[in-house]
Amino acid sequence: MRCALLLASSLQIGAYLLGSTPITSGAAVSSARDGRKGPSPAMDAAATEKKPLPPKITWDSHTYVDEVPDSLVREDDLGGNMDMRRRFEANCRRAQNEICKAIEELDGSQFQQDVWTREGGGGGISRVLKEGNVFKAGCSLSVVYGSMPQEALASATSRGADRAKGYAPGERVPFFACGLSSVMHPRNPMAPTMHFNYRYFETEGGVWWFGGGSDLTPSYLFEEDVKHFHGTYKAVCDKHDPEYYAKFKKWADEYFYIKHRGETRGLGGIFFDDQNDRDADTIFAFSKECLDSIVPAYVPLVAKHKDDVYTEKQKQWQQMRRGRYVEFNLVYDRGTVFGLKTGGRIESILMSLPETARWEYNHKPEEGSPEADIMDAFKNPRDWC
Amino acid sequence: MRCALLLASSLQIGAYLLGSTPITSGAAVSSARDGRKGPSPAMDAAATEKKPLPPKITWDSHTYVDEVPDSLVREDDLGGNMDMRRRFEANCRRAQNEICKAIEELDGSQFQQDVWTREGGGGGISRVLKEGNVFKAGCSLSVVYGSMPQEALASATSRGADRAKGYAPGERVPFFACGLSSVMHPRNPMAPTMHFNYRYFETEGGVWWFGGGSDLTPSYLFEEDVKHFHGTYKAVCDKHDPEYYAKFKKWADEYFYIKHRGETRGLGGIFFDDQNDRDADTIFAFSKECLDSIVPAYVPLVAKHKDDVYTEKQKQWQQMRRGRYVEFNLVYDRGTVFGLKTGGRIESILMSLPETARWEYNHKPEEGSPEADIMDAFKNPRDWC
């Protein structure tokens, strides 16, 4: 068993889960290929000059603030690709506003906002729709200055040795991370849950990468809905690289897998990490377009089903699938587990959990039922487009 | 971070979680002190003769059987303390019958039973009350023949070096484990949840130990109930060792701690592991008396509160506390995590989860309310007797 498995490679909603992604990600800035635009000179300089470690993060390190700062990226942090840090944060904040607005319009009620900063820099903007008419939903921005063991960086991939340039074994390597993360749980069992997160990382030592993904978790299978969601993301992928969709669709099927159940959490979508094989601007453009596709990929599906009639039995099935969502997030999601164990803001991390969930001993859907139909798709991931 | 943290030291309900306990437990048979009764000669012999490893356990390794075998302990396994293996199993099965009978009488409905055996020996008897009038409850016997890495044994404690006698680094060490485990979740929010498990371990190489505990998880605080539960176990402890209660009460407070919340799962009870500092018969007698005290310690509390009137708000508070129960079991309980990751019978492992649970963003009990009162006891464990 590798301890690294516990470390996060997915930014679960909000918080400092971000801290974990490097484990499966990373490539040295200096490996930027093909003469495409490389890192800024400031970032290369940072690779050789060590900064003091950020203070130890604990669950009490968050300070709530009434006013939203213009940026949560530190002004005084001259190393790194400052331009990308600021642009990534600005884009997350714009997307957060747009997505929340679309959800509020559908729901008829408002997100509640909590803003906090952290000692040592960074902070977050959490938005939660607690008692919505249509949803229990959360959408959270995080900016994190943290540190992680050099080994966690160096041992993760073949390129990993470059990740912690100038750091000795045992030394912790400072990192910067920014991400937007969200889970939307509709109340109606015919309307699917959706999760996304998009994130950008830099480590001291000159390593950067992008990660992210959007995935759909219905309780009942409406093929045209799943095709619409996957199709929207396939179109985005295809614009950027003809190999992206197949690769990132498979990655989602593998990542959102509840091993002890032998089934996926939902019907997938796309998932990627460790992206730095082309220049940062190019990957940023892809990441941005993925974020911009949340509303058109998802909102119509909920609009269509939010008022569907359903039985008590169907509601219970949804609740059992939400139990599986809880199992995945608490047992496997590397972001959640890492966040819980390393001092993220708990309420932001666990915003991803549904409002209610159910467990029934040894429940088996009736053969030929709609529940058995979607269960088959959870057990045997299908191609949707 | 130590990988060993992931390995179980607690037998969560049913299944092969048992496999984990050695991590925090163990002392060589040969270290039995003070001339008290030591291991059987057969067990010493086993220490020097390696047996083939049990087959790899997977989630599909369980075979359901219609008839309950007289014993799940292997007949042909001549090494080890066969007498204790058989007595421990027999006692668990007797206790399972008695406890389930008392719960059925209170509930007015019957446990459903699933019996399974496993390739390589062992198996289990799971009993579940799915749709009880008073409870959702489970009570599960497991007999396990498994194996674990030598390092997991050897690195765990100062005595650990003796645990895997004759095994080289990297080698997996076969073990035997037997335990009875249970969680009872009453429907009424005024009636407390209760969990117990009592287990006995032996490893190839001549190491054995006992572990176990009983703990109470109310949603509302009735001091006299908590005093009755703790008092019952204090009386049992005091009969066997004047230091047991204080030590095992503290162990429970520390073990059932939800670190990311800064609160305990419930109001504790007793928890112990790694017990082999006196002869096996003596510890068995203590373990037996703990099991025999489940009914008198717990059943009167549910009888008293099962028909209490309650509000919707109180039911929701209970559901939120059950959300915390889920968080503890899926994130921290070493038995559950180990079982999920190593191929236990899923439905038996997750029998410990409540039927339903709830999460509310940033919920804070009103100051001076009964919810705030018990929350204080979760944040600052109290002495009850």
JSON list of C-alpha atoms in Angstrom, two decimals, chain A residues 198-277:
[
{"chain": "A", "resi": 198, "resn": "TYR", "atom": "CA", "xyz": [-11.06, 23.04, -12.19]},
{"chain": "A", "resi": 199, "resn": "ARG", "atom": "CA", "xyz": [-7.72, 23.85, -10.62]},
{"chain": "A", "resi": 200, "resn": "TYR", "atom": "CA", "xyz": [-4.25, 25.23, -11.26]},
{"chain": "A", "resi": 201, "resn": "PHE", "atom": "CA", "xyz": [-1.12, 24.31, -9.28]},
{"chain": "A", "resi": 202, "resn": "GLU", "atom": "CA", "xyz": [2.40, 25.61, -8.94]},
{"chain": "A", "resi": 203, "resn": "THR", "atom": "CA", "xyz": [5.10, 24.30, -6.66]},
{"chain": "A", "resi": 204, "resn": "GLU", "atom": "CA", "xyz": [8.20, 26.00, -5.47]},
{"chain": "A", "resi": 205, "resn": "GLY", "atom": "CA", "xyz": [10.85, 24.58, -7.73]},
{"chain": "A", "resi": 206, "resn": "GLY", "atom": "CA", "xyz": [9.09, 25.61, -10.89]},
{"chain": "A", "resi": 207, "resn": "VAL", "atom": "CA", "xyz": [6.45, 22.96, -11.49]},
{"chain": "A", "resi": 208, "resn": "TRP", "atom": "CA", "xyz": [2.91, 23.74, -12.64]},
{"chain": "A", "resi": 209, "resn": "TRP", "atom": "CA", "xyz": [-0.08, 21.87, -13.99]},
{"chain": "A", "resi": 210, "resn": "PHE", "atom": "CA", "xyz": [-3.83, 22.01, -14.56]},
{"chain": "A", "resi": 211, "resn": "GLY", "atom": "CA", "xyz": [-6.45, 19.55, -13.42]},
{"chain": "A", "resi": 212, "resn": "GLY", "atom": "CA", "xyz": [-10.21, 19.33, -13.46]},
{"chain": "A", "resi": 213, "resn": "GLY", "atom": "CA", "xyz": [-13.33, 17.62, -14.63]},
{"chain": "A", "resi": 214, "resn": "SER", "atom": "CA", "xyz": [-17.13, 17.62, -14.81]},
{"chain": "A", "resi": 215, "resn": "ASP", "atom": "CA", "xyz": [-19.23, 14.55, -14.06]},
{"chain": "A", "resi": 216, "resn": "LEU", "atom": "CA", "xyz": [-22.88, 13.61, -13.91]},
{"chain": "A", "resi": 217, "resn": "THR", "atom": "CA", "xyz": [-24.55, 11.38, -11.30]},
{"chain": "A", "resi": 218, "resn": "PRO", "atom": "CA", "xyz": [-28.16, 10.54, -12.11]},
{"chain": "A", "resi": 219, "resn": "SER", "atom": "CA", "xyz": [-30.31, 8.14, -10.09]},
{"chain": "A", "resi": 220, "resn": "TYR", "atom": "CA", "xyz": [-32.38, 7.30, -13.18]},
{"chain": "A", "resi": 221, "resn": "LEU", "atom": "CA", "xyz": [-31.08, 6.91, -16.68]},
{"chain": "A", "resi": 222, "resn": "PHE", "atom": "CA", "xyz": [-32.37, 9.24, -19.41]},
{"chain": "A", "resi": 223, "resn": "GLU", "atom": "CA", "xyz": [-30.02, 8.42, -22.25]},
{"chain": "A", "resi": 224, "resn": "GLU", "atom": "CA", "xyz": [-30.55, 11.66, -24.11]},
{"chain": "A", "resi": 225, "resn": "ASP", "atom": "CA", "xyz": [-29.57, 13.61, -20.98]},
{"chain": "A", "resi": 226, "resn": "VAL", "atom": "CA", "xyz": [-26.34, 11.70, -20.53]},
{"chain": "A", "resi": 227, "resn": "LYS", "atom": "CA", "xyz": [-25.59, 12.09, -24.25]},
{"chain": "A", "resi": 228, "resn": "HIS", "atom": "CA", "xyz": [-26.19, 15.82, -23.98]},
{"chain": "A", "resi": 229, "resn": "PHE", "atom": "CA", "xyz": [-23.81, 16.16, -21.02]},
{"chain": "A", "resi": 230, "resn": "HIS", "atom": "CA", "xyz": [-21.07, 13.98, -22.49]},
{"chain": "A", "resi": 231, "resn": "GLY", "atom": "CA", "xyz": [-21.65, 15.46, -25.94]},
{"chain": "A", "resi": 232, "resn": "THR", "atom": "CA", "xyz": [-21.17, 19.00, -24.67]},
{"chain": "A", "resi": 233, "resn": "TYR", "atom": "CA", "xyz": [-17.82, 18.06, -23.17]},
{"chain": "A", "resi": 234, "resn": "LYS", "atom": "CA", "xyz": [-16.80, 15.99, -26.17]},
{"chain": "A", "resi": 235, "resn": "ALA", "atom": "CA", "xyz": [-17.30, 19.07, -28.33]},
{"chain": "A", "resi": 236, "resn": "VAL", "atom": "CA", "xyz": [-15.14, 21.17, -26.01]},
{"chain": "A", "resi": 237, "resn": "CYS", "atom": "CA", "xyz": [-12.47, 18.46, -25.90]},
{"chain": "A", "resi": 238, "resn": "ASP", "atom": "CA", "xyz": [-12.47, 17.97, -29.68]},
{"chain": "A", "resi": 239, "resn": "LYS", "atom": "CA", "xyz": [-11.84, 21.68, -30.25]},
{"chain": "A", "resi": 240, "resn": "HIS", "atom": "CA", "xyz": [-8.63, 21.42, -28.24]},
{"chain": "A", "resi": 241, "resn": "ASP", "atom": "CA", "xyz": [-7.29, 17.94, -28.95]},
{"chain": "A", "resi": 242, "resn": "PRO", "atom": "CA", "xyz": [-8.93, 15.03, -30.79]},
{"chain": "A", "resi": 243, "resn": "GLU", "atom": "CA", "xyz": [-7.58, 12.65, -28.16]},
{"chain": "A", "resi": 244, "resn": "TYR", "atom": "CA", "xyz": [-8.83, 14.54, -25.12]},
{"chain": "A", "resi": 245, "resn": "TYR", "atom": "CA", "xyz": [-12.39, 13.22, -24.87]},
{"chain": "A", "resi": 246, "resn": "ALA", "atom": "CA", "xyz": [-11.59, 9.50, -25.06]},
{"chain": "A", "resi": 247, "resn": "LYS", "atom": "CA", "xyz": [-8.72, 9.94, -22.61]},
{"chain": "A", "resi": 248, "resn": "PHE", "atom": "CA", "xyz": [-10.52, 12.16, -20.12]},
{"chain": "A", "resi": 249, "resn": "LYS", "atom": "CA", "xyz": [-13.79, 10.18, -20.30]},
{"chain": "A", "resi": 250, "resn": "LYS", "atom": "CA", "xyz": [-11.90, 7.01, -19.38]},
{"chain": "A", "resi": 251, "resn": "TRP", "atom": "CA", "xyz": [-10.05, 8.88, -16.63]},
{"chain": "A", "resi": 252, "resn": "ALA", "atom": "CA", "xyz": [-13.39, 9.93, -15.12]},
{"chain": "A", "resi": 253, "resn": "ASP", "atom": "CA", "xyz": [-14.74, 6.35, -15.27]},
{"chain": "A", "resi": 254, "resn": "GLU", "atom": "CA", "xyz": [-11.64, 5.14, -13.48]},
{"chain": "A", "resi": 255, "resn": "TYR", "atom": "CA", "xyz": [-11.45, 7.92, -10.91]},
{"chain": "A", "resi": 256, "resn": "PHE", "atom": "CA", "xyz": [-15.11, 7.98, -9.86]},
{"chain": "A", "resi": 257, "resn": "TYR", "atom": "CA", "xyz": [-15.09, 4.27, -9.08]},
{"chain": "A", "resi": 258, "resn": "ILE", "atom": "CA", "xyz": [-16.34, 2.89, -5.77]},
{"chain": "A", "resi": 259, "resn": "LYS", "atom": "CA", "xyz": [-14.01, -0.07, -5.56]},
{"chain": "A", "resi": 260, "resn": "HIS", "atom": "CA", "xyz": [-15.71, -1.86, -2.67]},
{"chain": "A", "resi": 261, "resn": "ARG", "atom": "CA", "xyz": [-19.03, -1.73, -4.56]},
{"chain": "A", "resi": 262, "resn": "GLY", "atom": "CA", "xyz": [-17.58, -2.57, -7.96]},
{"chain": "A", "resi": 263, "resn": "GLU", "atom": "CA", "xyz": [-19.50, 0.34, -9.46]},
{"chain": "A", "resi": 264, "resn": "THR", "atom": "CA", "xyz": [-18.98, 3.94, -10.51]},
{"chain": "A", "resi": 265, "resn": "ARG", "atom": "CA", "xyz": [-20.43, 6.83, -8.52]},
{"chain": "A", "resi": 266, "resn": "GLY", "atom": "CA", "xyz": [-22.34, 8.07, -11.54]},
{"chain": "A", "resi": 267, "resn": "LEU", "atom": "CA", "xyz": [-22.18, 8.16, -15.32]},
{"chain": "A", "resi": 268, "resn": "GLY", "atom": "CA", "xyz": [-18.93, 10.07, -15.56]},
{"chain": "A", "resi": 269, "resn": "GLY", "atom": "CA", "xyz": [-17.97, 12.89, -17.84]},
{"chain": "A", "resi": 270, "resn": "ILE", "atom": "CA", "xyz": [-14.38, 14.07, -18.07]},
{"chain": "A", "resi": 271, "resn": "PHE", "atom": "CA", "xyz": [-11.54, 14.11, -15.55]},
{"chain": "A", "resi": 272, "resn": "PHE", "atom": "CA", "xyz": [-7.94, 15.20, -16.05]},
{"chain": "A", "resi": 273, "resn": "ASP", "atom": "CA", "xyz": [-4.92, 16.01, -13.96]},
{"chain": "A", "resi": 274, "resn": "ASP", "atom": "CA", "xyz": [-1.24, 16.56, -14.50]},
{"chain": "A", "resi": 275, "resn": "GLN", "atom": "CA", "xyz": [-1.77, 18.67, -17.62]},
{"chain": "A", "resi": 276, "resn": "ASN", "atom": "CA", "xyz": [1.32, 20.59, -18.66]},
{"chain": "A", "resi": 277, "resn": "ASP", "atom": "CA", "xyz": [2.30, 19.05, -21.98]}
]
